[in-house]
Tab-separated table of C-alpha atoms and ligand atoms in Angstrom:
chain	number	residue	atom	x	y	z
A	23	MET	CA	-22.586	2.784	27.419
A	24	LEU	CA	-19.265	4.371	26.500
A	25	SER	CA	-18.498	7.577	24.682
A	26	ARG	CA	-16.767	7.215	21.330
A	27	GLU	CA	-13.516	8.412	22.941
A	28	GLU	CA	-13.784	5.829	25.728
A	29	ASN	CA	-14.521	3.075	23.211
A	30	ASP	CA	-11.471	4.045	21.157
A	31	LEU	CA	-9.328	4.252	24.288
A	32	LEU	CA	-10.097	0.638	25.289
A	33	THR	CA	-10.083	-0.966	21.857
A	34	ARG	CA	-7.260	0.560	19.774
A	35	VAL	CA	-4.021	-1.362	20.093
A	36	GLY	CA	-1.507	0.148	17.646
A	37	ARG	CA	1.850	1.663	18.633
A	38	GLY	CA	1.446	4.807	20.679
A	39	THR	CA	-2.226	4.281	21.577
A	40	PRO	CA	-3.067	4.181	25.316
A	41	ALA	CA	-4.380	0.578	25.237
A	42	GLY	CA	-1.542	-0.384	22.886
A	43	ASN	CA	0.992	0.952	25.397
A	44	PHE	CA	-0.774	-0.919	28.199
A	45	LEU	CA	-0.946	-4.247	26.319
A	46	ARG	CA	2.744	-3.915	25.403
A	47	ARG	CA	3.616	-4.218	29.113
A	48	TYR	CA	2.737	-7.927	29.006
A	49	TRP	CA	4.291	-10.903	27.226
A	50	GLN	CA	1.954	-12.146	24.508
A	51	PRO	CA	1.927	-15.479	22.660
A	52	VAL	CA	2.813	-14.865	19.006
A	53	ALA	CA	3.180	-18.391	17.621
A	54	VAL	CA	3.306	-22.059	18.435
A	55	ALA	CA	7.012	-22.964	18.600
A	56	ALA	CA	6.498	-26.135	16.522
A	57	GLU	CA	5.369	-23.963	13.603
A	58	LEU	CA	9.026	-23.004	13.116
A	59	ASN	CA	10.297	-26.587	13.023
A	60	ASP	CA	9.990	-27.067	9.263
A	61	LYS	CA	10.179	-23.482	8.084
A	62	PRO	CA	12.210	-21.376	10.513
A	63	ILE	CA	10.766	-18.012	9.413
A	64	LYS	CA	7.172	-16.939	9.979
A	65	ARG	CA	5.342	-13.680	9.428
A	66	VAL	CA	3.370	-12.620	12.494
A	67	ARG	CA	1.074	-9.698	13.143
A	68	ILE	CA	0.530	-8.500	16.691
A	69	LEU	CA	-0.792	-5.237	18.134
A	70	GLY	CA	-0.965	-3.855	14.605
A	71	GLU	CA	2.738	-4.524	13.892
A	72	ASP	CA	3.901	-6.701	10.987
A	73	LEU	CA	6.872	-8.710	12.183
A	74	VAL	CA	9.059	-11.630	11.197
A	75	LEU	CA	9.670	-14.352	13.743
A	76	TYR	CA	12.576	-16.731	13.136
A	77	ARG	CA	14.472	-19.529	14.804
A	78	GLY	CA	18.218	-19.019	14.785
A	79	GLN	CA	20.657	-21.833	14.042
A	80	ASP	CA	21.539	-21.991	17.745
A	81	GLY	CA	17.873	-22.606	18.682
A	82	GLY	CA	17.174	-19.054	19.913
A	83	TYR	CA	14.495	-16.829	18.430
A	84	GLY	CA	14.403	-13.416	16.813
A	85	LEU	CA	11.467	-11.092	16.157
A	86	VAL	CA	11.989	-8.044	13.961
A	87	GLU	CA	9.843	-5.669	11.974
A	88	GLU	CA	9.087	-7.289	8.620
A	89	ARG	CA	10.001	-4.386	6.365
A	90	CYS	CA	13.744	-3.881	6.020
A	91	PRO	CA	14.705	-0.341	7.112
A	92	HIS	CA	16.979	0.070	4.054
A	93	ARG	CA	14.619	-0.111	1.070
A	94	GLY	CA	11.597	-1.924	2.449
A	95	ALA	CA	11.934	-5.535	1.261
A	96	SER	CA	10.337	-8.192	3.441
A	97	LEU	CA	12.607	-9.959	5.903
A	98	ALA	CA	10.255	-12.954	5.640
A	99	TYR	CA	12.476	-13.849	2.667
A	100	GLY	CA	15.577	-13.326	4.794
A	101	LYS	CA	18.477	-15.714	5.235
A	102	ILE	CA	19.232	-16.922	8.730
A	103	GLU	CA	22.898	-16.779	9.684
A	104	GLY	CA	23.586	-18.053	13.181
A	105	ASP	CA	21.406	-15.932	15.482
A	106	ASN	CA	20.891	-13.225	12.881
A	107	ILE	CA	18.776	-12.585	9.809
A	108	ARG	CA	20.047	-11.112	6.539
A	109	CYS	CA	17.876	-9.174	4.108
A	110	VAL	CA	18.262	-10.775	0.680
A	111	TYR	CA	17.813	-7.476	-1.216
A	112	HIS	CA	21.154	-5.784	-0.385
A	113	GLY	CA	22.411	-7.974	2.423
A	114	TRP	CA	21.885	-5.907	5.560
A	115	LEU	CA	22.251	-8.166	8.583
A	116	PHE	CA	20.166	-7.829	11.773
A	117	SER	CA	20.484	-9.288	15.263
A	118	PRO	CA	17.465	-11.009	16.919
A	119	LEU	CA	16.611	-7.675	18.569
A	120	GLY	CA	16.931	-5.697	15.324
A	121	LYS	CA	20.450	-4.246	15.717
A	122	CYS	CA	21.963	-3.643	12.274
A	123	LEU	CA	25.259	-5.549	12.153
A	124	GLU	CA	26.378	-5.364	8.508
A	125	GLN	CA	25.726	-3.314	5.375
A	126	PRO	CA	27.813	-4.991	2.670
A	127	ALA	CA	27.606	-2.143	0.128
A	128	GLU	CA	28.652	0.619	2.551
A	129	PRO	CA	32.298	1.705	3.014
A	130	ASP	CA	34.210	-0.369	5.555
A	131	ASP	CA	34.734	2.618	7.858
A	132	SER	CA	31.073	3.715	7.779
A	133	SER	CA	29.203	4.070	11.075
A	134	PHE	CA	25.865	4.208	9.249
A	135	LYS	CA	24.787	0.783	10.536
A	136	ASP	CA	25.130	1.960	14.133
A	137	ARG	CA	22.621	4.708	13.463
A	138	VAL	CA	19.971	2.425	11.948
A	139	LYS	CA	17.088	1.700	14.305
A	140	HIS	CA	15.065	-1.382	13.430
A	141	PRO	CA	12.345	-2.604	15.816
A	142	GLY	CA	13.117	-6.001	17.336
A	143	TYR	CA	11.589	-7.726	20.350
A	144	ARG	CA	12.426	-10.344	22.940
A	145	VAL	CA	11.048	-13.858	22.484
A	146	GLU	CA	10.829	-16.675	25.028
A	147	LYS	CA	9.419	-20.166	24.788
A	148	LEU	CA	7.137	-21.671	27.419
A	149	ALA	CA	4.718	-24.615	27.242
A	150	GLY	CA	5.265	-24.916	23.478
A	151	LEU	CA	4.321	-21.305	22.747
A	152	LEU	CA	6.578	-18.427	21.740
A	153	TYR	CA	5.892	-15.257	23.692
A	154	ALA	CA	7.013	-11.792	22.673
A	155	TYR	CA	7.500	-8.650	24.710
A	156	LEU	CA	6.879	-5.446	22.737
A	157	GLY	CA	7.134	-2.984	25.604
A	158	PRO	CA	9.842	-0.776	27.095
A	159	GLU	CA	12.851	-2.164	28.941
A	160	PRO	CA	13.427	-3.556	31.464
A	161	ALA	CA	11.175	-6.418	30.358
A	162	PRO	CA	9.231	-8.098	33.153
A	163	LEU	CA	9.389	-11.880	33.644
A	164	LEU	CA	7.375	-14.169	31.403
A	165	PRO	CA	4.728	-15.335	33.897
A	166	ARG	CA	4.886	-19.024	34.803
A	167	TYR	CA	1.161	-19.569	35.264
A	168	ASP	CA	0.206	-23.008	36.583
A	169	VAL	CA	-1.266	-24.219	33.285
A	170	LEU	CA	2.017	-23.373	31.549
A	171	ALA	CA	4.512	-24.499	34.176
A	172	ARG	CA	3.058	-27.399	36.193
A	173	ASN	CA	4.562	-30.813	35.458
A	174	ASP	CA	2.145	-33.091	37.336
A	175	GLY	CA	0.016	-33.706	34.262
A	176	VAL	CA	-0.160	-33.304	30.513
A	177	ARG	CA	-0.533	-30.267	28.281
A	178	LYS	CA	-1.986	-29.638	24.865
A	179	ILE	CA	-2.478	-26.588	22.670
A	180	LYS	CA	-5.478	-25.670	20.552
A	181	VAL	CA	-5.310	-22.897	17.968
A	182	HIS	CA	-8.696	-21.600	16.884
A	183	PRO	CA	-9.430	-19.579	13.743
A	184	VAL	CA	-8.548	-15.889	13.938
A	185	LEU	CA	-11.482	-13.885	15.263
A	186	ASP	CA	-12.687	-11.169	12.902
A	187	CYS	CA	-13.251	-8.667	15.701
A	188	ASN	CA	-11.552	-6.511	18.272
A	189	TRP	CA	-9.906	-8.145	21.308
A	190	LEU	CA	-12.235	-6.527	23.852
A	191	GLN	CA	-15.299	-8.435	22.608
A	192	PRO	CA	-14.076	-11.892	23.671
A	193	MET	CA	-12.543	-10.421	26.827
A	194	GLU	CA	-15.757	-8.770	28.005
A	195	ASN	CA	-17.466	-12.117	27.492
A	196	SER	CA	-15.167	-13.525	30.199
A	197	VAL	CA	-17.014	-11.476	32.808
A	198	ASP	CA	-20.462	-12.052	31.292
A	199	PRO	CA	-21.600	-15.283	32.933
A	200	THR	CA	-25.312	-14.957	32.236
A	201	HIS	CA	-24.739	-15.606	28.529
A	202	THR	CA	-23.944	-19.232	29.316
A	203	THR	CA	-27.518	-20.185	30.102
A	204	TYR	CA	-28.882	-18.691	26.910
A	205	LEU	CA	-26.194	-18.957	24.274
A	206	HIS	CA	-24.773	-22.324	25.279
A	207	PHE	CA	-27.533	-24.217	27.048
A	208	GLY	CA	-29.957	-23.058	24.357
A	209	GLY	CA	-27.705	-24.511	21.712
A	210	THR	CA	-27.839	-27.946	23.329
A	211	GLY	CA	-31.596	-28.042	23.799
A	212	LYS	CA	-31.524	-27.698	27.593
A	213	PRO	CA	-34.009	-25.352	29.288
A	214	ILE	CA	-33.415	-21.726	28.517
A	215	HIS	CA	-36.012	-18.998	28.988
A	216	GLY	CA	-37.055	-18.386	32.525
A	217	ASP	CA	-34.328	-20.543	34.038
A	218	VAL	CA	-31.438	-18.155	34.038
A	219	LYS	CA	-32.114	-16.815	37.532
A	220	LYS	CA	-32.570	-20.323	38.928
A	221	ALA	CA	-29.526	-21.760	37.181
A	222	VAL	CA	-27.252	-19.510	39.210
A	223	ASP	CA	-28.594	-17.627	42.194
A	224	LYS	CA	-25.694	-15.241	42.511
A	225	HIS	CA	-22.662	-14.064	40.595
A	226	ASP	CA	-19.818	-12.173	42.213
A	227	PHE	CA	-16.849	-10.398	40.687
A	228	GLU	CA	-13.850	-9.622	42.864
A	229	ALA	CA	-10.760	-7.729	41.783
A	230	PHE	CA	-7.591	-9.573	42.879
A	231	GLU	CA	-3.875	-9.307	42.175
A	232	HIS	CA	-4.086	-10.757	38.630
A	233	GLY	CA	-7.466	-9.476	37.491
A	234	ILE	CA	-11.036	-10.432	38.351
A	235	MET	CA	-12.165	-13.594	40.146
A	236	LYS	CA	-15.614	-14.644	38.967
A	237	LYS	CA	-17.701	-16.599	41.443
A	238	ARG	CA	-20.998	-18.435	41.056
A	239	TYR	CA	-23.201	-19.511	43.917
A	240	VAL	CA	-26.339	-21.645	44.019
A	241	LYS	CA	-28.772	-22.129	46.904
A	242	ASN	CA	-28.362	-25.503	48.554
A	243	GLY	CA	-31.216	-27.493	50.140
A	244	GLY	CA	-31.072	-25.375	53.299
A	245	GLY	CA	-31.400	-22.168	51.294
A	246	GLN	CA	-27.758	-21.226	51.886
A	247	LEU	CA	-25.637	-19.915	49.039
A	248	ALA	CA	-22.886	-22.397	48.159
A	249	LEU	CA	-19.895	-21.531	45.968
A	250	VAL	CA	-19.926	-23.857	42.954
A	251	ASN	CA	-17.569	-22.191	40.549
A	252	ALA	CA	-14.710	-19.692	40.716
A	253	HIS	CA	-12.184	-18.848	38.054
A	254	PRO	CA	-10.394	-15.704	37.005
A	255	LEU	CA	-10.081	-13.309	34.145
A	256	VAL	CA	-6.327	-12.746	34.180
A	257	PHE	CA	-5.110	-9.367	32.977
A	258	PRO	CA	-4.930	-8.252	30.389
A	259	ASN	CA	-6.338	-10.789	27.913
A	260	MET	CA	-6.702	-14.260	29.393
A	261	LEU	CA	-9.483	-16.380	30.764
A	262	ARG	CA	-8.266	-19.079	33.166
A	263	GLN	CA	-10.867	-21.840	33.191
A	264	CYS	CA	-11.264	-25.220	34.833
A	265	HIS	CA	-13.446	-28.310	34.622
A	266	GLY	CA	-12.532	-30.954	37.184
A	267	ARG	CA	-8.874	-31.925	36.639
A	268	GLU	CA	-8.681	-29.998	33.385
A	269	HIS	CA	-7.383	-26.435	33.612
A	270	TYR	CA	-6.851	-24.096	30.721
A	271	ILE	CA	-6.009	-20.609	29.575
A	272	GLN	CA	-7.765	-18.907	26.722
A	273	TYR	CA	-5.617	-16.196	25.171
A	274	ARG	CA	-7.269	-13.492	23.103
A	275	VAL	CA	-4.295	-11.819	21.420
A	276	PRO	CA	-4.920	-8.592	19.509
A	277	LEU	CA	-3.373	-8.950	16.046
A	278	ASP	CA	-4.674	-5.503	15.153
A	279	ASP	CA	-7.781	-3.457	15.962
A	280	THR	CA	-10.151	-5.844	14.153
A	281	HIS	CA	-8.503	-9.286	14.378
A	282	THR	CA	-7.764	-11.389	17.421
A	283	ALA	CA	-5.885	-14.675	17.761
A	284	PHE	CA	-7.545	-17.266	19.973
A	285	ILE	CA	-5.232	-19.858	21.529
A	286	GLN	CA	-5.940	-22.305	24.335
A	287	VAL	CA	-3.419	-24.147	26.490
A	288	TYR	CA	-4.832	-27.088	28.431
A	289	PHE	CA	-3.310	-28.786	31.423
A	290	THR	CA	-4.866	-31.982	32.775
A	291	GLU	CA	-3.683	-33.002	36.228
A	292	SER	CA	-2.525	-36.600	36.734
A	293	LYS	CA	-5.063	-38.556	38.792
A	294	ASP	CA	-2.469	-39.471	41.402
A	295	GLY	CA	-0.458	-36.250	41.197
A	296	ALA	CA	2.408	-38.056	39.427
A	297	MET	CA	4.995	-35.971	37.600
A	298	VAL	CA	5.074	-36.373	33.830
A	299	ASP	CA	8.058	-35.885	31.501
A	300	GLN	CA	7.079	-32.954	29.323
A	301	PRO	CA	7.782	-32.973	25.578
A	302	ASP	CA	9.457	-29.898	24.051
A	303	ASP	CA	6.316	-29.265	22.056
A	304	PRO	CA	2.927	-30.356	23.459
A	305	PRO	CA	0.347	-31.966	21.144
A	306	LEU	CA	-1.228	-29.361	18.925
A	307	GLU	CA	-4.583	-29.052	17.226
A	308	TYR	CA	-5.794	-26.446	14.731
A	309	LEU	CA	-9.555	-25.965	14.750
A	310	PRO	CA	-11.438	-25.442	11.475
A	311	PRO	CA	-13.454	-22.261	10.793
A	312	TYR	CA	-16.639	-21.674	12.791
A	313	LYS	CA	-18.363	-19.888	9.928
A	314	SER	CA	-18.878	-20.396	6.224
A	315	ASP	CA	-17.210	-18.212	3.600
A	316	ASP	CA	-20.351	-16.063	3.454
A	317	GLY	CA	-20.157	-15.426	7.210
A	318	VAL	CA	-22.839	-17.769	8.586
A	319	HIS	CA	-21.740	-19.192	11.930
A	320	ARG	CA	-22.136	-22.789	13.021
A	321	MET	CA	-24.183	-22.910	16.219
A	322	ASP	CA	-23.580	-26.542	17.272
A	323	LYS	CA	-20.453	-25.988	19.353
A	324	VAL	CA	-19.892	-23.832	22.432
A	325	ILE	CA	-16.926	-21.968	20.924
A	326	ALA	CA	-18.759	-21.471	17.615
A	327	GLN	CA	-21.660	-19.928	19.562
A	328	ASP	CA	-19.226	-17.590	21.285
A	329	TYR	CA	-17.646	-16.668	17.936
A	330	MET	CA	-21.108	-15.760	16.648
A	331	ALA	CA	-21.804	-13.493	19.628
A	332	TRP	CA	-18.385	-11.808	19.545
A	333	GLU	CA	-18.038	-11.313	15.787
A	334	THR	CA	-21.594	-10.261	14.986
A	335	ALA	CA	-21.288	-7.295	17.374
A	336	GLY	CA	-19.072	-5.721	14.679
A	337	ALA	CA	-15.386	-5.469	13.821
A	338	ILE	CA	-15.068	-3.004	16.724
A	339	TYR	CA	-18.276	-3.051	18.724
A	340	ASP	CA	-19.833	0.403	18.921
A	341	ARG	CA	-20.373	0.697	22.671
A	342	THR	CA	-22.000	4.109	22.303
A	343	ARG	CA	-25.155	2.138	21.491
A	344	GLU	CA	-25.105	-0.582	24.146
A	345	GLN	CA	-27.458	-0.732	27.121
A	346	LEU	CA	-25.988	-2.476	30.112
A	347	GLY	CA	-28.093	-3.798	32.989
A	348	ALA	CA	-27.458	-5.041	36.508
A	349	ALA	CA	-26.346	-8.441	35.176
A	350	ASP	CA	-23.526	-6.731	33.259
A	351	ARG	CA	-21.650	-5.461	36.315
A	352	GLY	CA	-18.666	-7.745	35.603
A	353	ILE	CA	-18.141	-5.941	32.304
A	354	ILE	CA	-18.321	-2.570	34.041
A	355	LEU	CA	-15.735	-3.677	36.614
A	356	TYR	CA	-13.404	-4.973	33.882
A	357	ARG	CA	-13.580	-1.677	31.964
A	358	LYS	CA	-12.934	0.269	35.158
A	359	LEU	CA	-9.838	-1.817	35.945
A	360	LEU	CA	-8.634	-1.565	32.347
A	361	LYS	CA	-8.936	2.190	32.429
A	362	GLU	CA	-7.031	2.335	35.737
A	363	GLN	CA	-4.223	0.190	34.307
A	364	ILE	CA	-4.008	2.290	31.143
A	365	ASP	CA	-3.646	5.360	33.367
A	366	LYS	CA	-0.960	3.642	35.442
A	367	VAL	CA	1.075	2.830	32.330
A	368	ALA	CA	0.680	6.412	31.115
A	369	ALA	CA	2.118	7.476	34.499
A	370	GLY	CA	5.140	5.192	33.984
A	371	LYS	CA	4.040	2.481	36.436
A	372	ASP	CA	3.669	-1.280	36.011
A	373	PRO	CA	0.053	-2.377	35.512
A	374	ILE	CA	-1.622	-5.206	37.410
A	375	GLY	CA	-0.134	-8.690	37.070
A	376	VAL	CA	3.299	-7.663	35.763
A	377	ILE	CA	5.854	-9.877	37.486
A	378	ARG	CA	9.438	-8.987	38.258
A	379	ASN	CA	10.161	-11.171	41.286
A	380	PRO	CA	11.668	-14.562	40.303
A	381	GLU	CA	10.486	-16.116	43.586
A	382	VAL	CA	6.879	-15.182	42.847
A	383	ASN	CA	7.363	-16.456	39.300
A	384	ARG	CA	8.438	-19.998	40.222
A	385	LEU	CA	4.805	-21.042	39.837
A	386	ILE	CA	1.742	-18.808	39.792
A	387	ARG	CA	-1.240	-20.822	40.972
A	388	PHE	CA	-4.851	-19.780	40.664
A	389	GLU	CA	-7.347	-20.997	43.240
A	390	THR	CA	-10.184	-22.216	41.074
A	391	VAL	CA	-13.377	-23.968	42.094
A	392	THR	CA	-15.287	-26.102	39.667
A	393	ASP	CA	-18.447	-28.161	39.524
A	394	SER	CA	-19.716	-30.246	36.621
A	395	ALA	CA	-21.535	-27.348	34.947
A	396	ARG	CA	-19.778	-25.790	32.036
A	397	GLY	CA	-19.410	-22.054	32.103
A	398	ASP	CA	-17.194	-19.375	30.673
B	1291	FES	S1	16.081	-3.558	1.406
B	1291	FES	FE1	17.001	-4.844	2.838
B	1291	FES	S2	19.105	-4.614	2.517
B	1291	FES	FE2	18.191	-3.277	1.094
B	1292	FE2	FE1	-19.438	-18.565	26.079
C-alpha cells in the first residue's frame, strides 16, 4: 500500500514532477518513422506535453511544442522549410530544436527573436522508431538494445491501441509473474485454480544494471530447482521478453498521467545466425481496439486480458487501497528502485540505465532464458 503522496510521486509525469523529471532522462519512442512518410507533420503527446513532430526536407526530424509562442496557433499546420518549421499565422520560423529564426513582421534590426524560448527536443531514428529526448543537456546516447540494433535476423513493429490508464499499471505487471497462470492460462481453458504454485515453484527478482531480472524456476525430476525463464524489466518503462528465437521489447510510454502508448518491437534471430539486410522501416502492424466503445474488454487474447487488468484498476490506480502479499515482492522492488532513481535525478545524477559510453552502446545484449511456456 502507498500513501497518496507516494502514489502521486510515482505516477505523475508532467513537466516539473519528480517522476516526470526522472522519465525525461531517457529517450522515449514518440512515433513510428514511417508515419511521417506521407504526411511529414504529426501531432504527438508525451509526458503531458503537446508537441509537433516533423520530417525536414533533408530527412532530419524536428520536435517542437505545438502551440506557437507568438499567438498560440498550432504548428501542426506549419510549413516545412528545409530543416525548419514556419507558423502559418504570422510566419515565425523555428529550428528543429525550437530556436526562433525569423519573425517577418518585426523590424529588421529587432533582437526579439533571440529572446523567444520555444521548447524543442532532440529526435533520433532507430529500428524504424523515432525517439525523443525531453531532458536536460547533455543528452545521453540513444541505447542500442539488442532487439533494436542486431542485424542477424528480422524486425517488425506492432502498435497497440493507446491504454486508457497510467504508465505504472502496465509496468508493475512486468514484475507480477503470478498473474500469468490465472489471467492468461484461465483465458485459454488450461488449468487454473490450485495450480499456480505448481506451475512455477519459485520466482526471483534481481536488480541489475538496467533494471530487474525476473527469474522462474521449476523443480526437475530430482527435486532440484531448474531455471526455465529469465528476462528483464528494463528501466524505466520497458519489458524485454523472449520466446525461443523471438525477442521483443514492450514499451509503455506515458502520453500523460492517464494515457499510455504501447509499442512492441520484435526481433527474430535467423536460424543459422545469418546477417540480414535491414529495411529503413521494418514491417508495421496496428492492432485494433481490445474493448468495445462501451468499455467491455475482449478476453480471448493475452494482450486483451492484460489491457483489462491494467485499465480496470482505474485511470490512475489508487494504491492507498491495495493489499500486497508475498507474491507481489517484484512490484515492491520495482517501486523501491523507482523511488531511488527519482531521488538520484533530484540530486542531479544519472539514473540507472542511462548510457553515455559509445563503446558500451555498440550493442546492449540481455541474457535471457526461455522455455516454451509463455509468460510476461
Ligand atoms: S501565432 Fe505563430 S507566428 Fe503568430
Ligand atoms: Fe500478462
